[in-house]
Amino acid sequence: MPAMVEPPFSNPLFSSKISHNLKSLHCSSQAPNFLPIRYNCRTTTACSCSAENVDPAPVLLPHSIVFSQNPNLSSDVSNRTTKDRREVVRLAWEKLVRWSRSWRSKAKTDDVLERTNKVVVLGGGSFGTAMAAHIGNRKSQLEVNMLVRDPQICRSINEKHCNIKYFPEHKLPENVVATTDAKAALLNADFCLHAVPVQFSSSFLEGIADCVDPGLPFISLSKGLELNTLRMMSQIIPRALRNPRQPYIVLSGPSFALELMNNLPTAMVVASKDKKLAKAAQQLLASTNLRISTSSDVTGVEIAGALKNVLAIAAGIVEGMNLGNNSMAALVAQGCSEIRWLATKMGAKSTTITGLSGTGDIMLTCFVNLSRNRTVGVRLGSGENLDDILRSMNQVAEGVSTAGAVIALAQKYSVKMPVLTAVARIIDNELTPQKAVRELVSLPQVIPIFHAVFCLYIWLESETKDNRNTFQRWNASFPNQTSTYEQKLRNTLKDGTTFEDSYLLGFD
C-alpha cells in the first residue's frame, strides 16, 4: 500500500483552535479571502516524496489565519502593496512628463508669434478685452488695436489703460490701444479677433468690409446663431465681407473673461477647415495660462457654443425655482443629448460635442454664477420679467436671441428638443417656468436605446429563425409594445432619421 501524504490539518502550523476557526469560516455566509502559501515537504517514513525538498501545490489559507500566525506579515504585505502602487503612479507620471517635454521641444510654437506685428480686436466687450490683454501680454512689441464704438471706453483704454465699463480694476498692457476708426485699426493687421455679438455682426462687418484685407484671418469669439437666417459665424463673416474665401477660425471653450484677465489656467479650442490656419491660431494664442487645442470640426464647435447658452438659461431656471440638484443634473444631461442630436445631424462630430468646446463649455455655463445666460434663467425662475432682466444687464446674453433660432434649426433637421424648446417658449412669454417644468416631467417614457437597436437589428436586418426566437425572448420584458416599436423602427429607415430623434426624450 503506498504511503500517504500527511494531510494539511495535521501540520504543526494548525492548532485545534485554528481548525475550529476554519469550520466557522466554512459555515459563514461570506467566503473567506485566501492567500496562497507554499511550504516545503520533507520526507518522513510516511511520505512517498523523494529525499530532496518538494514544493507541492500551494495550500490556500485564509488571510486571518496567516496573519494571526505572523503578525508582521499583514503590515509587510500592506507596505509592499502601497510601495508598488506608488511606484506605478510615479513611473506613469514621469512617462507623461517626458512625452510632454519631447513634444514641446519638437514644436516651434513661437514662429507665428514672432512674425506677427499687429492684431486687431473687433469689439470692446468683456471677452474681447480679455483676449486683447492676453495677446498683448504674449509679446510686448506686438501692437494690439481694439476697434470700439463707445468713445468713453476708447478714452479709458488709451488714457487709463483699463476698460472702465467691464474691467475698471484691471490694468491693460501698454501695447493695447483703442480706436473708433476701422480703417486705422485694420491697416496692416496680421490677425483679426471678432468679438461683436452675433445679432449685430452682419451689419457691423458690412460697414467695415472695404477696410478688410481678403487674406486677413478672422478668429471668431462670438457664440450664437443669427435669429432670422439661422447662420453661424462661419457663414456670417464671409457673407458680410463679400469674400467666401476669407480665412476663418473659431475659438471656443469653457472660459470666463474675468478669469482670463486674472491669468487663471484655461483651456480652449481653435477650429478651422484649414489645419495650418488652426495651428497658426494655436501658436498665436497658447501660453502658460491658456492651453489651446486644434480641431477641424468648425460646425461642432460653433453649434455647441451656440446651444449651450440656451441650455444655461434652462439650468438657471431650475436654480431660480429651487428644484434641487437632481433636477439640475437630469435637465443638463437631457440638454446635452439634444445638442448632440442636432449637431451630428448638421455634420458635427459627436466627439466634439463631448469634448472641451462641448461638454466642457456646457458645464461652465450651466453651473457657475458668472454665466450671463444662467443669470437670466435664475431671474426668470425667480419670477422676474424678461424685459426687466435684459434692461438691467450691461452685457449681452446670447442665449435669449439664440433660443428661437435653435428651435427653427431643430425643425429644419427634424430633431426633437424638448428642453431647449421649453426655454424658447418661456422667452417668448408663451409658457411659464412652472408649467414648462410640469410638461417636461410628464413627457412619455421611452424604451432604452439598447432594446431599440436590438429590435432594429432583428426585424430589419435579419431573417433567420434563430434570431426571431431571440427577439421573442428579449421582447418578453416589453409586453404589448412590439407592434408600436416595430412600426416606429420601420419608419426610421424610411425618413432617414435616427431612432433617438423619433422620441421626445432619449437615452444615451
Short mmCIF file of C-alpha atoms in Angstrom, two decimals:
data_model
loop_
_atom_site.label_atom_id
_atom_site.label_comp_id
_atom_site.label_asym_id
_atom_site.label_seq_id
_atom_site.Cartn_x
_atom_site.Cartn_y
_atom_site.Cartn_z
CA MET A 1 0.00 0.00 0.00
CA PRO A 2 1.56 3.33 -0.98
CA ALA A 3 2.48 5.74 1.74
CA MET A 4 0.02 8.66 2.19
CA VAL A 5 0.98 12.32 2.31
CA GLU A 6 0.32 13.92 5.65
CA PRO A 7 -2.98 15.84 5.48
CA PRO A 8 -2.74 19.63 5.91
CA PHE A 9 -4.59 19.77 9.20
CA SER A 10 -2.02 17.50 10.87
CA ASN A 11 0.68 20.06 10.04
CA PRO A 12 2.07 21.73 13.21
CA LEU A 13 1.05 25.09 11.69
CA PHE A 14 -2.56 24.30 12.57
CA SER A 15 -3.89 24.06 16.10
CA SER A 16 -7.25 22.70 17.14
CA LYS A 17 -8.36 26.24 17.74
CA ILE A 18 -7.46 27.23 14.17
CA SER A 19 -9.22 24.16 12.87
CA HIS A 20 -12.31 25.25 14.71
CA ASN A 21 -11.96 28.70 13.16
CA LEU A 22 -11.83 27.13 9.70
CA LYS A 23 -15.08 25.31 10.40
CA SER A 24 -16.62 28.62 11.44
CA LEU A 25 -15.39 30.22 8.24
CA HIS A 26 -16.79 27.34 6.22
CA CYS A 27 -20.22 27.85 7.79
CA SER A 28 -20.08 31.61 7.29
CA SER A 29 -22.25 33.19 4.61
CA GLN A 30 -19.24 35.03 3.19
CA ALA A 31 -16.45 33.16 1.51
CA PRO A 32 -13.06 33.88 3.13
CA ASN A 33 -10.29 35.55 1.20
CA PHE A 34 -7.47 33.11 0.63
CA LEU A 35 -3.75 33.67 0.33
CA PRO A 36 -1.63 31.07 -1.47
CA ILE A 37 1.09 29.74 0.85
CA ARG A 38 3.82 27.37 -0.27
CA TYR A 39 5.77 25.36 2.24
CA ASN A 40 8.34 22.61 1.79
CA CYS A 41 7.54 18.95 2.46
CA ARG A 42 10.43 16.90 3.82
CA THR A 43 10.42 13.12 3.58
CA THR A 44 9.42 11.05 6.55
CA THR A 45 8.75 7.37 6.93
CA ALA A 46 5.18 8.03 5.99
CA CYS A 47 5.85 10.06 2.84
CA SER A 48 6.50 8.80 -0.67
CA CYS A 49 8.28 12.04 -1.74
CA SER A 50 11.95 11.94 -2.70
CA ALA A 51 14.71 12.74 -0.24
CA GLU A 52 15.02 16.26 -1.71
CA ASN A 53 12.77 19.13 -0.73
CA VAL A 54 9.46 19.09 -2.55
CA ASP A 55 7.28 22.05 -3.32
CA PRO A 56 3.74 20.66 -3.66
CA ALA A 57 0.69 22.56 -4.89
CA PRO A 58 0.01 25.58 -2.71
CA VAL A 59 -2.49 25.34 0.09
CA LEU A 60 -4.90 28.23 0.19
CA LEU A 61 -5.13 29.71 3.67
CA PRO A 62 -7.45 32.45 4.88
CA HIS A 63 -5.77 35.83 5.36
CA SER A 64 -6.82 35.92 9.00
CA ILE A 65 -5.07 32.61 9.75
CA VAL A 66 -1.83 33.53 8.01
CA PHE A 67 -1.73 36.96 9.62
CA SER A 68 -2.59 35.57 13.07
CA GLN A 69 0.39 33.25 12.85
CA ASN A 70 2.71 36.01 11.62
CA PRO A 71 1.69 39.47 12.93
CA ASN A 72 4.34 41.18 10.82
CA LEU A 73 3.04 39.65 7.56
CA SER A 74 -0.03 41.91 7.37
CA SER A 75 1.96 45.12 7.64
CA ASP A 76 4.65 43.78 5.30
CA VAL A 77 2.11 42.91 2.61
CA SER A 78 0.36 46.27 3.04
CA ASN A 79 3.61 48.23 2.86
CA ARG A 80 4.76 46.30 -0.20
CA THR A 81 1.42 46.88 -1.95
CA THR A 82 1.50 50.60 -1.19
CA LYS A 83 5.10 50.86 -2.36
CA ASP A 84 4.30 49.04 -5.61
CA ARG A 85 1.29 51.24 -6.26
CA ARG A 86 3.27 54.42 -5.69
CA GLU A 87 6.00 53.17 -7.99
CA VAL A 88 3.45 52.54 -10.76
CA VAL A 89 2.00 56.04 -10.32
CA ARG A 90 5.45 57.63 -10.28
CA LEU A 91 6.52 55.86 -13.47
CA ALA A 92 3.26 56.79 -15.23
CA TRP A 93 3.69 60.45 -14.32
CA GLU A 94 7.34 60.56 -15.37
CA LYS A 95 6.45 58.97 -18.70
CA LEU A 96 3.77 61.62 -19.26
CA VAL A 97 6.17 64.45 -18.39
CA ARG A 98 8.88 63.08 -20.70
CA TRP A 99 6.37 62.81 -23.54
CA SER A 100 5.22 66.40 -22.93
CA ARG A 101 8.76 67.77 -22.92
CA SER A 102 9.63 65.87 -26.07
CA TRP A 103 6.53 67.18 -27.83
CA ARG A 104 7.22 70.78 -26.82
CA SER A 105 10.85 70.57 -27.92
CA LYS A 106 9.81 69.45 -31.40
CA ALA A 107 7.06 72.05 -31.83
CA LYS A 108 8.15 75.50 -32.96
CA THR A 109 5.45 77.33 -31.03
CA ASP A 110 6.95 80.82 -31.33
CA ASP A 111 7.21 81.08 -35.11
CA VAL A 112 3.79 82.66 -35.71
CA LEU A 113 4.04 84.95 -32.70
CA GLU A 114 7.47 86.18 -33.82
CA ARG A 115 6.17 87.01 -37.29
CA THR A 116 3.05 88.76 -36.00
CA ASN A 117 3.29 92.54 -35.60
CA LYS A 118 -0.32 93.63 -35.27
CA VAL A 119 -3.57 92.10 -34.06
CA VAL A 120 -6.93 93.84 -34.18
CA VAL A 121 -9.84 93.03 -31.86
CA LEU A 122 -13.32 93.96 -33.09
CA GLY A 123 -15.49 94.88 -30.12
CA GLY A 124 -14.88 96.37 -26.69
CA GLY A 125 -16.85 93.89 -24.59
CA SER A 126 -15.58 91.79 -21.71
CA PHE A 127 -14.27 88.84 -23.67
CA GLY A 128 -12.76 90.94 -26.44
CA THR A 129 -10.95 92.99 -23.79
CA ALA A 130 -9.70 89.87 -22.02
CA MET A 131 -8.32 88.40 -25.24
CA ALA A 132 -6.70 91.72 -26.19
CA ALA A 133 -4.96 91.78 -22.82
CA HIS A 134 -3.89 88.16 -23.19
CA ILE A 135 -2.35 88.71 -26.63
CA GLY A 136 -0.75 91.95 -25.52
CA ASN A 137 1.00 90.13 -22.68
CA ARG A 138 2.29 87.50 -25.09
CA LYS A 139 4.67 89.94 -26.79
CA SER A 140 5.47 93.46 -25.68
CA GLN A 141 6.42 94.58 -29.21
CA LEU A 142 3.06 93.42 -30.59
CA GLU A 143 0.56 96.14 -31.45
CA VAL A 144 -2.97 95.26 -30.29
CA ASN A 145 -5.71 97.57 -31.61
CA MET A 146 -9.25 97.40 -30.22
CA LEU A 147 -11.97 98.75 -32.52
CA VAL A 148 -14.77 100.02 -30.23
CA ARG A 149 -17.95 102.06 -30.67
CA ASP A 150 -18.09 103.77 -27.28
CA PRO A 151 -15.82 106.86 -27.14
CA GLN A 152 -15.76 106.66 -23.34
CA ILE A 153 -14.35 103.10 -23.43
CA CYS A 154 -11.89 104.18 -26.09
CA ARG A 155 -10.58 107.02 -23.90
CA SER A 156 -10.34 104.85 -20.80
CA ILE A 157 -8.25 102.25 -22.64
CA ASN A 158 -5.89 104.83 -24.14
CA GLU A 159 -5.57 107.15 -21.14
CA LYS A 160 -6.09 104.91 -18.09
CA HIS A 161 -5.16 101.54 -19.66
CA CYS A 162 -8.37 99.88 -18.47
CA ASN A 163 -11.83 99.15 -19.84
CA ILE A 164 -13.82 101.34 -17.49
CA LYS A 165 -17.12 99.59 -18.25
CA TYR A 166 -16.15 95.94 -17.81
CA PHE A 167 -12.77 95.78 -16.03
CA PRO A 168 -12.19 99.09 -14.23
CA GLU A 169 -9.76 97.48 -11.77
CA HIS A 170 -7.67 95.50 -14.27
CA LYS A 171 -4.75 97.27 -15.92
CA LEU A 172 -4.28 96.52 -19.62
CA PRO A 173 -0.83 96.08 -21.21
CA GLU A 174 0.75 99.26 -22.58
CA ASN A 175 0.66 97.86 -26.13
CA VAL A 176 -3.16 97.59 -26.13
CA VAL A 177 -4.74 100.67 -27.66
CA ALA A 178 -8.27 101.52 -28.76
CA THR A 179 -9.77 103.39 -31.67
CA THR A 180 -13.13 104.09 -33.26
CA ASP A 181 -11.58 104.27 -36.73
CA ALA A 182 -12.00 100.94 -38.55
CA LYS A 183 -9.51 101.75 -41.31
CA ALA A 184 -6.75 102.63 -38.83
CA ALA A 185 -7.43 99.59 -36.72
CA LEU A 186 -7.37 97.11 -39.61
CA LEU A 187 -4.44 98.59 -41.52
CA ASN A 188 -1.59 96.03 -41.81
CA ALA A 189 -3.21 93.66 -39.28
CA ASP A 190 -1.94 90.07 -39.23
CA PHE A 191 -4.90 88.60 -37.34
CA CYS A 192 -8.41 89.82 -36.51
CA LEU A 193 -10.33 88.68 -33.43
CA HIS A 194 -14.08 89.13 -33.90
CA ALA A 195 -15.82 89.76 -30.57
CA VAL A 196 -19.01 91.51 -31.71
CA PRO A 197 -22.32 89.89 -30.56
CA VAL A 198 -23.77 87.59 -33.22
CA GLN A 199 -27.00 89.52 -33.78
CA PHE A 200 -25.05 92.71 -34.67
CA SER A 201 -22.22 91.06 -36.61
CA SER A 202 -23.66 91.20 -40.12
CA SER A 203 -24.43 94.93 -40.10
CA PHE A 204 -21.15 95.75 -38.37
CA LEU A 205 -19.00 93.74 -40.79
CA GLU A 206 -20.81 95.07 -43.84
CA GLY A 207 -19.89 98.57 -42.67
CA ILE A 208 -16.15 97.83 -42.46
CA ALA A 209 -15.87 95.36 -45.37
CA ASP A 210 -13.92 97.79 -47.55
CA CYS A 211 -11.22 98.04 -44.87
CA VAL A 212 -10.67 94.29 -44.52
CA ASP A 213 -7.84 92.61 -46.40
CA PRO A 214 -9.12 89.50 -48.28
CA GLY A 215 -6.35 87.39 -46.74
CA LEU A 216 -6.80 88.60 -43.13
CA PRO A 217 -7.51 85.59 -40.87
CA PHE A 218 -10.62 86.08 -38.71
CA ILE A 219 -10.73 84.37 -35.30
CA SER A 220 -14.34 84.40 -34.12
CA LEU A 221 -15.01 84.71 -30.38
CA SER A 222 -18.79 85.18 -30.83
CA LYS A 223 -21.20 82.37 -29.93
CA GLY A 224 -24.73 82.05 -31.21
CA LEU A 225 -26.99 81.83 -34.24
CA GLU A 226 -28.34 84.71 -36.30
CA LEU A 227 -32.00 84.87 -35.43
CA ASN A 228 -33.63 85.31 -38.84
CA THR A 229 -31.20 83.42 -41.06
CA LEU A 230 -30.05 80.66 -38.61
CA ARG A 231 -26.48 81.30 -39.78
CA MET A 232 -23.39 80.60 -37.68
CA MET A 233 -20.39 82.92 -37.60
CA SER A 234 -18.55 80.80 -40.17
CA GLN A 235 -21.35 81.74 -42.58
CA ILE A 236 -21.94 85.31 -41.39
CA ILE A 237 -18.37 86.60 -41.69
CA PRO A 238 -17.60 85.56 -45.32
CA ARG A 239 -21.04 86.68 -46.46
CA ALA A 240 -20.89 90.07 -44.76
CA LEU A 241 -17.36 90.70 -46.05
CA ARG A 242 -18.36 89.57 -49.54
CA ASN A 243 -15.44 87.15 -49.60
CA PRO A 244 -16.24 83.41 -49.50
CA ARG A 245 -12.52 82.66 -49.10
CA GLN A 246 -11.94 84.85 -46.05
CA PRO A 247 -9.67 82.76 -43.73
CA TYR A 248 -11.75 81.71 -40.74
CA ILE A 249 -11.08 80.18 -37.31
CA VAL A 250 -13.47 79.77 -34.39
CA LEU A 251 -12.27 79.96 -30.78
CA SER A 252 -14.45 78.37 -28.12
CA GLY A 253 -14.34 76.51 -24.85
CA PRO A 254 -15.03 76.95 -21.13
CA SER A 255 -13.69 80.44 -20.47
CA PHE A 256 -14.92 83.37 -18.42
CA ALA A 257 -13.40 86.73 -19.32
CA LEU A 258 -12.76 87.61 -15.68
CA GLU A 259 -10.65 84.51 -15.11
CA LEU A 260 -8.68 85.19 -18.29
CA MET A 261 -7.97 88.68 -17.01
CA ASN A 262 -6.77 87.16 -13.73
CA ASN A 263 -4.40 84.83 -15.66
CA LEU A 264 -6.05 81.69 -14.26
CA PRO A 265 -5.43 78.39 -16.12
CA THR A 266 -7.85 77.99 -19.04
CA ALA A 267 -8.24 75.55 -21.93
CA MET A 268 -9.94 76.33 -25.24
CA VAL A 269 -10.25 75.01 -28.82
CA VAL A 270 -9.50 76.64 -32.16
CA ALA A 271 -11.21 75.04 -35.16
CA SER A 272 -10.70 75.64 -38.86
CA LYS A 273 -11.12 73.63 -42.02
CA ASP A 274 -7.57 74.72 -42.83
CA LYS A 275 -5.31 72.78 -40.44
CA LYS A 276 -2.38 75.16 -40.99
CA LEU A 277 -4.60 78.08 -40.07
CA ALA A 278 -5.77 76.36 -36.87
CA LYS A 279 -2.16 75.64 -35.98
CA ALA A 280 -1.22 79.28 -36.56
CA ALA A 281 -4.02 80.46 -34.27
CA GLN A 282 -2.88 77.96 -31.65
CA GLN A 283 0.67 79.31 -31.75
CA LEU A 284 -0.57 82.88 -31.54
CA LEU A 285 -2.82 82.32 -28.52
CA ALA A 286 -1.33 79.46 -26.47
CA SER A 287 0.57 80.44 -23.34
CA THR A 288 1.45 79.08 -19.92
CA ASN A 289 -2.03 80.05 -18.70
CA LEU A 290 -4.04 79.31 -21.84
CA ARG A 291 -3.97 75.84 -23.37
CA ILE A 292 -5.20 75.72 -26.96
CA SER A 293 -6.27 72.55 -28.77
CA THR A 294 -6.94 72.37 -32.51
CA SER A 295 -9.86 70.86 -34.41
CA SER A 296 -11.20 70.71 -37.95
CA ASP A 297 -14.83 70.41 -36.80
CA VAL A 298 -15.97 74.02 -37.22
CA THR A 299 -19.66 73.10 -37.18
CA GLY A 300 -19.40 71.10 -33.96
CA VAL A 301 -17.50 73.81 -32.11
CA GLU A 302 -19.86 76.56 -33.28
CA ILE A 303 -23.17 74.78 -32.71
CA ALA A 304 -22.14 73.61 -29.24
CA GLY A 305 -21.09 77.15 -28.36
CA ALA A 306 -24.46 78.49 -29.52
CA LEU A 307 -26.74 75.91 -27.96
CA LYS A 308 -25.02 75.77 -24.58
CA ASN A 309 -26.20 79.35 -23.95
CA VAL A 310 -29.82 78.25 -24.31
CA LEU A 311 -29.26 75.25 -22.04
CA ALA A 312 -27.66 77.56 -19.47
CA ILE A 313 -30.91 79.55 -19.30
CA ALA A 314 -32.76 76.30 -18.57
CA ALA A 315 -30.26 75.44 -15.84
CA GLY A 316 -30.71 78.89 -14.34
CA ILE A 317 -34.50 78.47 -14.31
CA VAL A 318 -34.11 75.23 -12.34
CA GLU A 319 -31.87 77.07 -9.88
CA GLY A 320 -34.25 80.02 -9.61
CA MET A 321 -37.18 77.70 -8.89
CA ASN A 322 -35.18 75.80 -6.23
CA LEU A 323 -35.89 72.45 -7.87
CA GLY A 324 -32.74 70.84 -6.46
CA ASN A 325 -29.62 69.15 -7.71
CA ASN A 326 -31.38 66.03 -9.01
CA SER A 327 -33.48 68.11 -11.38
CA MET A 328 -30.45 70.12 -12.44
CA ALA A 329 -28.44 67.01 -13.33
CA ALA A 330 -31.35 65.44 -15.23
CA LEU A 331 -32.07 68.61 -17.19
CA VAL A 332 -28.44 69.27 -18.20
CA ALA A 333 -27.92 65.63 -19.18
CA GLN A 334 -31.03 65.74 -21.38
CA GLY A 335 -29.93 69.07 -22.84
CA CYS A 336 -26.52 67.64 -23.72
CA SER A 337 -28.23 64.84 -25.62
CA GLU A 338 -30.39 67.31 -27.52
CA ILE A 339 -27.36 69.37 -28.51
CA ARG A 340 -25.57 66.24 -29.71
CA TRP A 341 -28.58 65.09 -31.76
CA LEU A 342 -28.85 68.37 -33.62
CA ALA A 343 -25.11 68.90 -34.04
CA THR A 344 -24.50 65.44 -35.51
CA LYS A 345 -27.44 65.92 -37.87
CA MET A 346 -25.70 69.08 -39.07
CA GLY A 347 -22.49 67.18 -39.73
CA ALA A 348 -20.62 67.71 -36.47
CA LYS A 349 -18.55 65.01 -34.80
CA SER A 350 -20.01 63.56 -31.60
CA THR A 351 -16.53 63.66 -30.04
CA THR A 352 -16.55 67.45 -30.42
CA ILE A 353 -19.82 67.70 -28.50
CA THR A 354 -18.48 65.56 -25.67
CA GLY A 355 -15.16 67.42 -25.62
CA LEU A 356 -13.81 70.70 -24.31
CA SER A 357 -15.81 73.03 -26.58
CA GLY A 358 -18.97 70.98 -25.99
CA THR A 359 -19.46 69.38 -22.59
CA GLY A 360 -16.68 71.50 -21.06
CA ASP A 361 -18.33 74.75 -22.09
CA ILE A 362 -21.77 73.45 -21.14
CA MET A 363 -20.67 72.59 -17.59
CA LEU A 364 -19.11 76.00 -17.05
CA THR A 365 -22.07 77.95 -18.43
CA CYS A 366 -24.75 75.89 -16.68
CA PHE A 367 -23.24 75.54 -13.22
CA VAL A 368 -21.29 78.75 -12.49
CA ASN A 369 -22.81 82.05 -11.36
CA LEU A 370 -20.54 84.15 -13.60
CA SER A 371 -22.58 82.95 -16.61
CA ARG A 372 -24.76 85.70 -18.07
CA ASN A 373 -27.22 83.22 -19.59
CA ARG A 374 -27.52 81.25 -16.36
CA THR A 375 -28.19 84.52 -14.53
CA VAL A 376 -31.05 85.30 -16.93
CA GLY A 377 -32.51 81.85 -16.20
CA VAL A 378 -32.18 82.26 -12.43
CA ARG A 379 -34.06 85.53 -12.53
CA LEU A 380 -36.73 84.09 -14.83
CA GLY A 381 -37.18 81.15 -12.47
CA SER A 382 -37.50 83.59 -9.58
CA GLY A 383 -40.44 85.28 -11.30
CA GLU A 384 -38.83 88.35 -12.90
CA ASN A 385 -39.90 89.73 -16.25
CA LEU A 386 -37.51 89.13 -19.17
CA ASP A 387 -37.57 92.74 -20.38
CA ASP A 388 -36.65 93.99 -16.91
CA ILE A 389 -33.82 91.46 -16.70
CA LEU A 390 -32.31 92.47 -20.04
CA ARG A 391 -32.58 96.21 -19.31
CA SER A 392 -30.62 95.75 -16.08
CA MET A 393 -27.72 93.91 -17.75
CA ASN A 394 -24.68 95.64 -19.28
CA GLN A 395 -23.71 92.56 -21.30
CA VAL A 396 -25.46 90.52 -23.98
CA ALA A 397 -26.92 87.12 -23.08
CA GLU A 398 -26.72 85.40 -26.48
CA GLY A 399 -28.96 82.52 -25.39
CA VAL A 400 -32.03 84.78 -25.31
CA SER A 401 -31.89 85.58 -29.02
CA THR A 402 -30.46 82.19 -29.98
CA ALA A 403 -33.30 80.15 -28.43
CA GLY A 404 -35.81 80.83 -31.21
CA ALA A 405 -33.20 80.16 -33.88
CA VAL A 406 -32.30 76.84 -32.28
CA ILE A 407 -35.88 75.60 -32.48
CA ALA A 408 -36.19 76.67 -36.11
CA LEU A 409 -32.96 74.81 -36.81
CA ALA A 410 -34.25 71.72 -34.98
CA GLN A 411 -37.38 71.72 -37.14
CA LYS A 412 -35.26 72.06 -40.25
CA TYR A 413 -33.30 68.93 -39.32
CA SER A 414 -36.29 67.03 -37.80
CA VAL A 415 -34.86 66.79 -34.29
CA LYS A 416 -36.98 66.78 -31.12
CA MET A 417 -35.54 69.10 -28.44
CA PRO A 418 -37.98 69.37 -25.50
CA VAL A 419 -35.73 71.20 -23.03
CA LEU A 420 -34.45 73.84 -25.45
CA THR A 421 -37.94 74.23 -26.96
CA ALA A 422 -39.31 74.92 -23.47
CA VAL A 423 -36.71 77.68 -22.99
CA ALA A 424 -37.74 79.31 -26.28
CA ARG A 425 -41.41 79.20 -25.24
CA ILE A 426 -40.59 80.80 -21.87
CA ILE A 427 -38.58 83.57 -23.54
CA ASP A 428 -41.46 84.23 -25.94
CA ASN A 429 -43.72 84.55 -22.87
CA GLU A 430 -45.94 81.73 -24.12
CA LEU A 431 -45.12 79.38 -21.23
CA THR A 432 -44.38 79.97 -17.56
CA PRO A 433 -41.38 78.22 -15.99
CA GLN A 434 -43.72 76.32 -13.65
CA LYS A 435 -45.86 74.99 -16.49
CA ALA A 436 -42.79 74.15 -18.57
CA VAL A 437 -41.43 72.00 -15.74
CA ARG A 438 -44.74 70.17 -15.33
CA GLU A 439 -44.95 69.42 -19.04
CA LEU A 440 -41.34 68.26 -19.28
CA VAL A 441 -41.79 65.91 -16.32
CA SER A 442 -44.98 64.46 -17.81
CA LEU A 443 -43.43 63.63 -21.19
CA PRO A 444 -43.81 59.93 -22.05
CA GLN A 445 -41.11 57.49 -21.05
CA VAL A 446 -39.36 55.61 -23.83
CA ILE A 447 -37.62 52.29 -24.11
CA PRO A 448 -33.87 52.05 -23.51
CA ILE A 449 -31.88 52.54 -26.67
CA PHE A 450 -30.20 49.12 -26.48
CA HIS A 451 -33.59 47.44 -26.86
CA ALA A 452 -34.45 49.65 -29.81
CA VAL A 453 -31.20 48.85 -31.54
CA PHE A 454 -31.78 45.16 -30.96
CA CYS A 455 -35.27 45.42 -32.43
CA LEU A 456 -33.87 47.22 -35.43
CA TYR A 457 -31.29 44.50 -35.97
CA ILE A 458 -33.80 41.66 -35.63
CA TRP A 459 -36.69 43.00 -37.68
CA LEU A 460 -34.88 44.92 -40.39
CA GLU A 461 -31.54 43.19 -40.87
CA SER A 462 -32.08 39.54 -40.08
CA GLU A 463 -34.34 36.87 -41.49
CA THR A 464 -33.10 33.82 -39.60
CA LYS A 465 -35.42 31.84 -37.38
CA ASP A 466 -32.89 31.73 -34.54
CA ASN A 467 -32.75 35.49 -34.36
CA ARG A 468 -36.53 35.78 -34.40
CA ASN A 469 -36.64 33.42 -31.45
CA THR A 470 -34.04 35.51 -29.68
CA PHE A 471 -36.12 38.62 -30.26
CA GLN A 472 -39.18 36.94 -28.76
CA ARG A 473 -37.24 36.14 -25.61
CA TRP A 474 -35.96 39.72 -25.36
CA ASN A 475 -39.33 41.24 -26.06
CA ALA A 476 -40.96 39.26 -23.25
CA SER A 477 -39.67 42.02 -20.99
CA PHE A 478 -41.61 44.61 -23.01
CA PRO A 479 -45.16 43.21 -23.42
CA ASN A 480 -47.76 44.88 -25.62
CA GLN A 481 -45.21 47.15 -27.27
CA THR A 482 -43.84 45.07 -30.14
CA SER A 483 -46.07 46.36 -32.91
CA THR A 484 -45.57 50.01 -31.93
CA TYR A 485 -41.79 49.71 -31.81
CA GLU A 486 -41.62 47.66 -34.98
CA GLN A 487 -43.58 50.28 -36.90
CA LYS A 488 -41.50 53.09 -35.40
CA LEU A 489 -38.30 51.37 -36.41
CA ARG A 490 -39.54 50.72 -39.92
CA ASN A 491 -40.47 54.39 -40.25
CA THR A 492 -36.98 55.31 -39.00
CA LEU A 493 -35.42 53.85 -42.11
CA LYS A 494 -37.98 55.47 -44.40
CA ASP A 495 -37.50 59.08 -43.28
CA GLY A 496 -33.78 58.75 -42.61
CA THR A 497 -33.89 59.96 -39.02
CA THR A 498 -32.14 58.27 -36.14
CA PHE A 499 -34.03 56.28 -33.57
CA GLU A 500 -33.21 58.78 -30.81
CA ASP A 501 -34.79 61.61 -32.76
CA SER A 502 -38.02 59.66 -33.14
CA TYR A 503 -38.82 60.22 -29.46
CA LEU A 504 -39.40 63.21 -27.29
CA LEU A 505 -36.80 62.04 -24.80
CA GLY A 506 -33.82 59.80 -25.43
CA PHE A 507 -31.29 57.63 -23.68
CA ASP A 508 -27.55 57.65 -24.20
#
